[in-house]
Amino acid sequence: MNREAVVPESAMDGEEFVRATEPYRRELLAHCYRMLGSFDDATDVVQETYLRAWRAYDAFEGRSSVRTWLYRIATNTCLTALTHHSRRVLPSGLGAPEPDPTAAPVPAAPGVRWIQPVPDALFGPGTEAADPASVVLAREDLRLALVASLQYLSGTQRAVLILRDVLAFTAPEVAAMLGTTTAAVKSTLQRARTRLRQLAPAAEDITQPTAPEAHHVLDQYIAAFQNADASALEHLLRRDATLEATPFTTWFAGNHTCVPYLRTWVLGSPGDWLMLPTRANNQPAAMTYARTPQATYHAYGLAVLTVTTTGIRHIHAFHDPSLAELFGFPPTIGPA
């Protein structure tokens, strides 16, 4: 005898919850990354956000959109996380640049929490994206220098600035999300904008050339590194270029110190490095491999370039082999 299949009510609720909330996962991840400066922390908070949302979904009365409701949960979860951890930094946030290019890099003390890069592929359009505009929002304002600057704001200032200026929520919407008044939101936003103007890079430092031009600069950078060609690197770097690399506190400002440091401590011989092009934080980047005595290449980390129309303004290097997996690269390549 045939029996009609009965779908449990909990399963139907689960399917409805997924349909209603899943289209916003990528942009929520970008939002939490801006707030926290860490892909790992952002991933954890997004998971917690969806868990809290699932538990509260039956009580959701539709007084706001699902998207606004999820941002309220995610933002407050981020603010809670920020009360338990120190801010994340780049080496340039820990002190002045090193004037001596022959100085050995100094490892940071244990416990320093570093800004983490994120692959552009995580925020590209996907089949789950219900609104193309939301994907664009998720890609904007992810550049490393701006994410690092945001970490100097208080948690509330950070939240208000991102929700208002990046995501374009209204002041009353933000007030409702944070449990405060519209007047308080406007005052906090003004203070946050003032502080960010003091911290953020100049306009020319974040203005990108066309995509083909930036890609061409990245190709030249990779070729110079793989050939251990310091002169080619000097030609690519602007005179005011800066270089910093985690997990070291040592960093350099000015072509005159960056290039000698690279020549002394990093470049080595032709073939010591292998680099593969990628993109991180909406910037050109190179996954970096170091050659072993067995002629294989092991993942070393990631170099993220700030490219302007007049050359490379900044090199952020991250010594973290685990980034290879995050960016979709193998941990080992070779033999050469």
mmCIF file of C-alpha atoms in Angstrom:
data_model
loop_
_atom_site.group_PDB
_atom_site.id
_atom_site.type_symbol
_atom_site.label_atom_id
_atom_site.label_comp_id
_atom_site.label_asym_id
_atom_site.label_seq_id
_atom_site.Cartn_x
_atom_site.Cartn_y
_atom_site.Cartn_z
ATOM 1 C CA MET A 1 0.000 0.000 0.000
ATOM 2 C CA ASN A 2 1.379 3.435 -0.945
ATOM 3 C CA ARG A 3 1.621 5.970 1.811
ATOM 4 C CA GLU A 4 1.937 9.689 1.297
ATOM 5 C CA ALA A 5 5.281 10.959 2.573
ATOM 6 C CA VAL A 6 4.959 13.179 5.605
ATOM 7 C CA VAL A 7 7.582 15.894 6.023
ATOM 8 C CA PRO A 8 8.223 16.742 9.686
ATOM 9 C CA GLU A 9 7.374 20.326 10.572
ATOM 10 C CA SER A 10 10.896 20.881 11.886
ATOM 11 C CA ALA A 11 12.340 19.917 8.490
ATOM 12 C CA MET A 12 9.959 22.326 6.733
ATOM 13 C CA ASP A 13 11.004 25.080 9.148
ATOM 14 C CA GLY A 14 14.643 24.260 8.470
ATOM 15 C CA GLU A 15 14.164 24.490 4.723
ATOM 16 C CA GLU A 16 12.403 27.830 5.069
ATOM 17 C CA PHE A 17 15.149 29.141 7.351
ATOM 18 C CA VAL A 18 17.833 28.181 4.827
ATOM 19 C CA ARG A 19 15.918 29.779 1.930
ATOM 20 C CA ALA A 20 15.409 32.982 3.888
ATOM 21 C CA THR A 21 18.902 33.398 5.367
ATOM 22 C CA GLU A 22 21.487 31.624 3.226
ATOM 23 C CA PRO A 23 21.640 34.318 0.469
ATOM 24 C CA TYR A 24 23.267 36.684 2.982
ATOM 25 C CA ARG A 25 26.052 34.438 4.254
ATOM 26 C CA ARG A 26 28.835 35.874 2.072
ATOM 27 C CA GLU A 27 28.084 39.509 2.801
ATOM 28 C CA LEU A 28 27.768 38.739 6.510
ATOM 29 C CA LEU A 29 31.201 37.122 6.372
ATOM 30 C CA ALA A 30 32.602 40.286 4.775
ATOM 31 C CA HIS A 31 30.888 42.430 7.414
ATOM 32 C CA CYS A 32 32.299 40.382 10.276
ATOM 33 C CA TYR A 33 35.745 40.421 8.662
ATOM 34 C CA ARG A 34 35.671 44.225 8.519
ATOM 35 C CA MET A 35 34.630 44.330 12.159
ATOM 36 C CA LEU A 36 37.200 41.814 13.431
ATOM 37 C CA GLY A 37 40.097 41.941 10.948
ATOM 38 C CA SER A 38 40.345 38.156 10.958
ATOM 39 C CA PHE A 39 38.937 35.556 8.591
ATOM 40 C CA ASP A 40 39.051 32.907 11.326
ATOM 41 C CA ASP A 41 37.175 35.089 13.812
ATOM 42 C CA ALA A 42 34.691 36.218 11.164
ATOM 43 C CA THR A 43 33.939 32.611 10.226
ATOM 44 C CA ASP A 44 33.289 31.725 13.865
ATOM 45 C CA VAL A 45 31.001 34.730 14.349
ATOM 46 C CA VAL A 46 28.996 33.981 11.202
ATOM 47 C CA GLN A 47 28.471 30.424 12.416
ATOM 48 C CA GLU A 48 27.339 31.767 15.786
ATOM 49 C CA THR A 49 25.072 34.265 14.021
ATOM 50 C CA TYR A 50 23.288 31.539 12.088
ATOM 51 C CA LEU A 51 22.961 29.408 15.211
ATOM 52 C CA ARG A 52 21.376 32.301 17.109
ATOM 53 C CA ALA A 53 19.163 33.146 14.155
ATOM 54 C CA TRP A 54 17.969 29.539 13.862
ATOM 55 C CA ARG A 55 17.080 29.443 17.538
ATOM 56 C CA ALA A 56 15.155 32.724 17.266
ATOM 57 C CA TYR A 57 13.589 32.179 13.852
ATOM 58 C CA ASP A 58 10.200 31.094 15.197
ATOM 59 C CA ALA A 59 9.972 34.405 17.065
ATOM 60 C CA PHE A 60 10.980 36.517 14.048
ATOM 61 C CA GLU A 61 7.939 38.677 13.348
ATOM 62 C CA GLY A 62 9.106 40.375 10.173
ATOM 63 C CA ARG A 63 9.244 43.870 11.671
ATOM 64 C CA SER A 64 12.431 44.317 9.640
ATOM 65 C CA SER A 65 13.800 42.475 6.630
ATOM 66 C CA VAL A 66 15.584 39.170 7.196
ATOM 67 C CA ARG A 67 18.786 40.843 5.999
ATOM 68 C CA THR A 68 18.503 43.630 8.586
ATOM 69 C CA TRP A 69 17.666 41.104 11.294
ATOM 70 C CA LEU A 70 20.742 39.011 10.456
ATOM 71 C CA TYR A 71 22.984 42.085 10.465
ATOM 72 C CA ARG A 72 21.686 42.989 13.911
ATOM 73 C CA ILE A 73 22.575 39.548 15.240
ATOM 74 C CA ALA A 74 25.970 39.470 13.477
ATOM 75 C CA THR A 75 26.971 42.966 14.580
ATOM 76 C CA ASN A 76 26.121 42.370 18.217
ATOM 77 C CA THR A 77 27.914 39.020 18.124
ATOM 78 C CA CYS A 78 30.991 40.842 16.762
ATOM 79 C CA LEU A 79 30.761 43.446 19.535
ATOM 80 C CA THR A 80 30.654 40.679 22.120
ATOM 81 C CA ALA A 81 33.701 39.032 20.541
ATOM 82 C CA LEU A 82 35.599 42.332 20.604
ATOM 83 C CA THR A 83 35.174 42.630 24.367
ATOM 84 C CA HIS A 84 37.199 39.435 24.831
ATOM 85 C CA HIS A 85 40.147 40.124 22.513
ATOM 86 C CA SER A 86 42.672 42.836 21.795
ATOM 87 C CA ARG A 87 42.578 44.526 18.405
ATOM 88 C CA ARG A 88 44.385 42.987 15.451
ATOM 89 C CA VAL A 89 47.320 44.869 13.947
ATOM 90 C CA LEU A 90 49.880 44.967 11.182
ATOM 91 C CA PRO A 91 53.588 45.444 12.025
ATOM 92 C CA SER A 92 53.334 49.161 11.211
ATOM 93 C CA GLY A 93 50.822 49.461 14.049
ATOM 94 C CA LEU A 94 53.386 48.411 16.642
ATOM 95 C CA GLY A 95 56.024 51.098 16.280
ATOM 96 C CA ALA A 96 58.168 53.246 14.023
ATOM 97 C CA PRO A 97 59.879 51.940 10.855
ATOM 98 C CA GLU A 98 63.370 50.487 11.093
ATOM 99 C CA PRO A 99 65.919 52.918 9.582
ATOM 100 C CA ASP A 100 68.669 50.297 9.155
ATOM 101 C CA PRO A 101 67.992 47.990 6.173
ATOM 102 C CA THR A 102 70.665 45.561 7.370
ATOM 103 C CA ALA A 103 68.886 44.996 10.695
ATOM 104 C CA ALA A 104 67.601 41.453 11.192
ATOM 105 C CA PRO A 105 63.814 41.180 11.441
ATOM 106 C CA VAL A 106 62.574 40.977 15.024
ATOM 107 C CA PRO A 107 59.785 38.460 15.768
ATOM 108 C CA ALA A 108 56.833 39.842 17.674
ATOM 109 C CA ALA A 109 56.172 38.740 21.219
ATOM 110 C CA PRO A 110 53.720 35.861 21.652
ATOM 111 C CA GLY A 111 50.106 36.911 21.783
ATOM 112 C CA VAL A 112 50.138 39.603 19.099
ATOM 113 C CA ARG A 113 46.947 39.294 17.059
ATOM 114 C CA TRP A 114 47.611 39.987 13.384
ATOM 115 C CA ILE A 115 45.284 41.225 10.669
ATOM 116 C CA GLN A 116 44.568 38.313 8.321
ATOM 117 C CA PRO A 117 44.168 38.538 4.522
ATOM 118 C CA VAL A 118 41.142 37.047 2.761
ATOM 119 C CA PRO A 119 40.806 35.696 -0.800
ATOM 120 C CA ASP A 120 38.622 37.651 -3.212
ATOM 121 C CA ALA A 121 37.048 34.369 -4.312
ATOM 122 C CA LEU A 122 35.125 34.187 -1.026
ATOM 123 C CA PHE A 123 33.194 37.332 -1.906
ATOM 124 C CA GLY A 124 32.652 36.847 -5.610
ATOM 125 C CA PRO A 125 29.188 36.173 -7.051
ATOM 126 C CA GLY A 126 27.761 32.774 -6.214
ATOM 127 C CA THR A 127 24.635 30.855 -6.942
ATOM 128 C CA GLU A 128 23.277 31.640 -3.501
ATOM 129 C CA ALA A 129 23.423 35.408 -4.028
ATOM 130 C CA ALA A 130 19.855 36.711 -4.171
ATOM 131 C CA ASP A 131 20.839 40.328 -4.762
ATOM 132 C CA PRO A 132 23.836 41.217 -6.978
ATOM 133 C CA ALA A 133 24.164 44.527 -5.129
ATOM 134 C CA SER A 134 24.875 42.673 -1.911
ATOM 135 C CA VAL A 135 27.875 40.980 -3.535
ATOM 136 C CA VAL A 136 29.253 44.354 -4.604
ATOM 137 C CA LEU A 137 28.874 45.606 -1.051
ATOM 138 C CA ALA A 138 30.733 42.558 0.206
ATOM 139 C CA ARG A 139 33.707 43.336 -2.041
ATOM 140 C CA GLU A 140 34.076 47.021 -1.145
ATOM 141 C CA ASP A 141 36.211 48.415 1.669
ATOM 142 C CA LEU A 142 38.098 45.170 2.226
ATOM 143 C CA ARG A 143 41.529 46.576 1.393
ATOM 144 C CA LEU A 144 44.106 45.777 4.055
ATOM 145 C CA ALA A 145 45.033 49.346 4.963
ATOM 146 C CA LEU A 146 41.388 50.249 5.510
ATOM 147 C CA VAL A 147 40.627 47.090 7.503
ATOM 148 C CA ALA A 148 43.678 47.831 9.667
ATOM 149 C CA SER A 149 42.506 51.423 10.204
ATOM 150 C CA LEU A 150 39.075 50.240 11.318
ATOM 151 C CA GLN A 151 40.693 48.267 14.137
ATOM 152 C CA TYR A 152 41.695 51.541 15.833
ATOM 153 C CA LEU A 153 38.055 52.533 16.282
ATOM 154 C CA SER A 154 36.047 51.375 19.258
ATOM 155 C CA GLY A 155 33.734 48.465 18.600
ATOM 156 C CA THR A 156 30.644 50.696 18.529
ATOM 157 C CA GLN A 157 32.315 53.266 16.265
ATOM 158 C CA ARG A 158 33.404 50.477 13.953
ATOM 159 C CA ALA A 159 29.903 49.030 13.802
ATOM 160 C CA VAL A 160 28.187 52.360 13.162
ATOM 161 C CA LEU A 161 30.667 53.418 10.482
ATOM 162 C CA ILE A 162 30.418 50.122 8.587
ATOM 163 C CA LEU A 163 26.648 49.840 8.859
ATOM 164 C CA ARG A 164 26.101 53.452 7.750
ATOM 165 C CA ASP A 165 28.900 54.236 5.293
ATOM 166 C CA VAL A 166 29.635 50.813 3.806
ATOM 167 C CA LEU A 167 26.289 49.036 3.970
ATOM 168 C CA ALA A 168 24.068 52.143 3.740
ATOM 169 C CA PHE A 169 21.651 51.265 6.526
ATOM 170 C CA THR A 170 19.729 54.300 7.786
ATOM 171 C CA ALA A 171 20.498 55.878 11.143
ATOM 172 C CA PRO A 172 17.195 54.641 12.657
ATOM 173 C CA GLU A 173 17.915 51.109 11.387
ATOM 174 C CA VAL A 174 21.377 51.173 12.967
ATOM 175 C CA ALA A 175 19.957 52.531 16.203
ATOM 176 C CA ALA A 176 17.491 49.645 16.326
ATOM 177 C CA MET A 177 20.269 47.126 15.616
ATOM 178 C CA LEU A 178 22.461 48.444 18.423
ATOM 179 C CA GLY A 179 19.726 49.252 20.934
ATOM 180 C CA THR A 180 20.479 52.962 21.040
ATOM 181 C CA THR A 181 19.047 56.246 19.734
ATOM 182 C CA THR A 182 19.273 57.809 16.291
ATOM 183 C CA ALA A 183 20.992 60.838 17.823
ATOM 184 C CA ALA A 184 23.626 58.609 19.404
ATOM 185 C CA VAL A 185 24.233 56.877 16.063
ATOM 186 C CA LYS A 186 24.757 60.208 14.295
ATOM 187 C CA SER A 187 27.160 61.419 16.992
ATOM 188 C CA THR A 188 29.127 58.153 16.948
ATOM 189 C CA LEU A 189 29.328 58.226 13.153
ATOM 190 C CA GLN A 190 30.763 61.746 13.179
ATOM 191 C CA ARG A 191 33.471 60.762 15.668
ATOM 192 C CA ALA A 192 34.273 57.586 13.732
ATOM 193 C CA ARG A 193 34.604 59.455 10.424
ATOM 194 C CA THR A 194 36.934 61.997 12.028
ATOM 195 C CA ARG A 195 39.121 59.292 13.526
ATOM 196 C CA LEU A 196 39.229 57.291 10.310
ATOM 197 C CA ARG A 197 40.311 60.342 8.301
ATOM 198 C CA GLN A 198 43.309 60.605 10.630
ATOM 199 C CA LEU A 199 44.185 56.932 10.127
ATOM 200 C CA ALA A 200 43.192 56.025 6.576
ATOM 201 C CA PRO A 201 45.723 56.233 3.735
ATOM 202 C CA ALA A 202 45.650 59.152 1.341
ATOM 203 C CA ALA A 203 43.341 58.856 -1.647
ATOM 204 C CA GLU A 204 46.157 58.109 -4.084
ATOM 205 C CA ASP A 205 47.257 55.173 -1.936
ATOM 206 C CA ILE A 206 43.978 53.329 -2.392
ATOM 207 C CA THR A 207 43.208 54.361 -5.975
ATOM 208 C CA GLN A 208 43.709 51.355 -8.186
ATOM 209 C CA PRO A 209 44.937 51.362 -11.761
ATOM 210 C CA THR A 210 42.963 49.348 -14.297
ATOM 211 C CA ALA A 211 42.844 45.604 -13.719
ATOM 212 C CA PRO A 212 45.206 44.813 -16.640
ATOM 213 C CA GLU A 213 47.735 47.388 -15.383
ATOM 214 C CA ALA A 214 47.626 45.997 -11.845
ATOM 215 C CA HIS A 215 47.995 42.455 -13.156
ATOM 216 C CA HIS A 216 51.005 43.529 -15.234
ATOM 217 C CA VAL A 217 52.667 45.039 -12.137
ATOM 218 C CA LEU A 218 52.019 41.811 -10.230
ATOM 219 C CA ASP A 219 53.622 39.784 -13.035
ATOM 220 C CA GLN A 220 56.684 42.029 -12.927
ATOM 221 C CA TYR A 221 56.880 41.735 -9.139
ATOM 222 C CA ILE A 222 56.724 37.946 -9.319
ATOM 223 C CA ALA A 223 59.393 37.817 -12.026
ATOM 224 C CA ALA A 224 61.691 40.121 -10.048
ATOM 225 C CA PHE A 225 61.357 38.014 -6.898
ATOM 226 C CA GLN A 226 61.833 34.684 -8.655
ATOM 227 C CA ASN A 227 64.912 36.043 -10.435
ATOM 228 C CA ALA A 228 66.260 37.631 -7.222
ATOM 229 C CA ASP A 229 66.455 40.906 -9.163
ATOM 230 C CA ALA A 230 66.694 43.756 -6.643
ATOM 231 C CA SER A 231 67.094 46.358 -9.390
ATOM 232 C CA ALA A 232 63.791 45.325 -10.963
ATOM 233 C CA LEU A 233 62.079 45.563 -7.579
ATOM 234 C CA GLU A 234 63.532 49.006 -7.025
ATOM 235 C CA HIS A 235 62.057 50.079 -10.351
ATOM 236 C CA LEU A 236 58.615 48.751 -9.360
ATOM 237 C CA LEU A 237 58.458 50.310 -5.873
ATOM 238 C CA ARG A 238 57.481 53.921 -5.358
ATOM 239 C CA ARG A 239 60.002 56.088 -3.539
ATOM 240 C CA ASP A 240 57.672 56.187 -0.515
ATOM 241 C CA ALA A 241 56.936 52.459 -0.594
ATOM 242 C CA THR A 242 56.589 50.556 2.675
ATOM 243 C CA LEU A 243 57.270 46.909 3.452
ATOM 244 C CA GLU A 244 56.003 44.899 6.419
ATOM 245 C CA ALA A 245 55.760 41.213 7.160
ATOM 246 C CA THR A 246 54.083 39.272 9.932
ATOM 247 C CA PRO A 247 55.062 37.881 12.393
ATOM 248 C CA PHE A 248 57.843 40.489 12.657
ATOM 249 C CA THR A 249 57.659 43.915 14.273
ATOM 250 C CA THR A 250 60.357 45.202 11.920
ATOM 251 C CA TRP A 251 59.060 47.173 8.946
ATOM 252 C CA PHE A 252 60.518 49.648 6.474
ATOM 253 C CA ALA A 253 59.420 52.938 4.962
ATOM 254 C CA GLY A 254 60.957 54.244 1.759
ATOM 255 C CA ASN A 255 62.441 52.578 -1.288
ATOM 256 C CA HIS A 256 65.920 53.327 0.046
ATOM 257 C CA THR A 257 65.415 50.898 2.960
ATOM 258 C CA CYS A 258 62.952 48.398 1.478
ATOM 259 C CA VAL A 259 65.175 47.314 -1.415
ATOM 260 C CA PRO A 260 68.432 46.875 0.561
ATOM 261 C CA TYR A 261 66.528 44.894 3.189
ATOM 262 C CA LEU A 262 65.073 42.581 0.543
ATOM 263 C CA ARG A 263 68.497 42.162 -1.058
ATOM 264 C CA THR A 264 70.162 41.355 2.288
ATOM 265 C CA TRP A 265 67.592 39.172 4.001
ATOM 266 C CA VAL A 266 64.993 37.895 1.558
ATOM 267 C CA LEU A 267 65.780 37.537 -2.143
ATOM 268 C CA GLY A 268 68.531 34.937 -2.020
ATOM 269 C CA SER A 269 69.393 33.380 -5.387
ATOM 270 C CA PRO A 270 67.320 32.966 -8.559
ATOM 271 C CA GLY A 271 64.884 30.110 -8.097
ATOM 272 C CA ASP A 272 64.782 30.283 -4.304
ATOM 273 C CA TRP A 273 61.199 31.574 -4.501
ATOM 274 C CA LEU A 274 58.179 30.515 -6.495
ATOM 275 C CA MET A 275 55.142 32.803 -6.653
ATOM 276 C CA LEU A 276 51.669 32.202 -8.045
ATOM 277 C CA PRO A 277 49.288 35.104 -8.786
ATOM 278 C CA THR A 278 46.031 35.508 -6.889
ATOM 279 C CA ARG A 279 43.940 38.271 -5.321
ATOM 280 C CA ALA A 280 43.356 39.163 -1.679
ATOM 281 C CA ASN A 281 41.322 41.979 -0.114
ATOM 282 C CA ASN A 282 40.514 43.302 -3.591
ATOM 283 C CA GLN A 283 44.257 43.713 -4.253
ATOM 284 C CA PRO A 284 46.787 41.825 -6.409
ATOM 285 C CA ALA A 285 48.625 39.172 -4.409
ATOM 286 C CA ALA A 286 51.106 36.327 -4.793
ATOM 287 C CA MET A 287 51.087 32.989 -3.002
ATOM 288 C CA THR A 288 54.726 32.434 -2.085
ATOM 289 C CA TYR A 289 56.709 29.181 -1.920
ATOM 290 C CA ALA A 290 60.262 28.682 -0.640
ATOM 291 C CA ARG A 291 62.610 26.161 -2.271
ATOM 292 C CA THR A 292 63.895 23.298 -0.139
ATOM 293 C CA PRO A 293 67.224 21.447 -0.532
ATOM 294 C CA GLN A 294 65.232 18.668 -2.238
ATOM 295 C CA ALA A 295 64.213 21.141 -4.982
ATOM 296 C CA THR A 296 60.583 21.132 -3.941
ATOM 297 C CA TYR A 297 58.712 24.285 -2.977
ATOM 298 C CA HIS A 298 56.853 24.526 0.332
ATOM 299 C CA ALA A 299 54.181 27.139 1.003
ATOM 300 C CA TYR A 300 55.631 30.118 2.854
ATOM 301 C CA GLY A 301 52.861 32.721 2.875
ATOM 302 C CA LEU A 302 51.209 35.488 0.929
ATOM 303 C CA ALA A 303 52.320 38.875 -0.383
ATOM 304 C CA VAL A 304 49.570 41.452 -0.921
ATOM 305 C CA LEU A 305 50.404 44.520 -3.023
ATOM 306 C CA THR A 306 48.946 48.000 -2.903
ATOM 307 C CA VAL A 307 49.394 49.089 -6.520
ATOM 308 C CA THR A 308 48.894 52.673 -7.642
ATOM 309 C CA THR A 309 49.256 54.266 -11.043
ATOM 310 C CA THR A 310 52.824 55.244 -10.096
ATOM 311 C CA GLY A 311 54.020 51.898 -8.750
ATOM 312 C CA ILE A 312 53.799 49.629 -5.725
ATOM 313 C CA ARG A 313 52.985 51.681 -2.652
ATOM 314 C CA HIS A 314 52.920 48.905 -0.069
ATOM 315 C CA ILE A 315 53.876 45.255 0.342
ATOM 316 C CA HIS A 316 52.073 43.336 3.080
ATOM 317 C CA ALA A 317 53.682 39.920 3.541
ATOM 318 C CA PHE A 318 52.175 37.204 5.726
ATOM 319 C CA HIS A 319 54.386 34.293 6.774
ATOM 320 C CA ASP A 320 51.669 31.689 7.190
ATOM 321 C CA PRO A 321 51.830 28.421 5.204
ATOM 322 C CA SER A 322 48.184 27.649 6.035
ATOM 323 C CA LEU A 323 47.114 30.493 3.729
ATOM 324 C CA ALA A 324 47.848 28.212 0.754
ATOM 325 C CA GLU A 325 44.832 26.051 1.579
ATOM 326 C CA LEU A 326 42.602 29.065 2.229
ATOM 327 C CA PHE A 327 43.504 30.525 -1.167
ATOM 328 C CA GLY A 328 43.113 27.207 -2.993
ATOM 329 C CA PHE A 329 46.784 26.364 -3.549
ATOM 330 C CA PRO A 330 48.692 23.154 -2.725
ATOM 331 C CA PRO A 331 50.969 23.104 0.321
ATOM 332 C CA THR A 332 53.870 21.721 -1.752
ATOM 333 C CA ILE A 333 54.952 22.056 -5.387
ATOM 334 C CA GLY A 334 57.740 20.156 -7.026
ATOM 335 C CA PRO A 335 60.244 18.922 -7.620
ATOM 336 C CA ALA A 336 61.214 22.021 -9.535
#
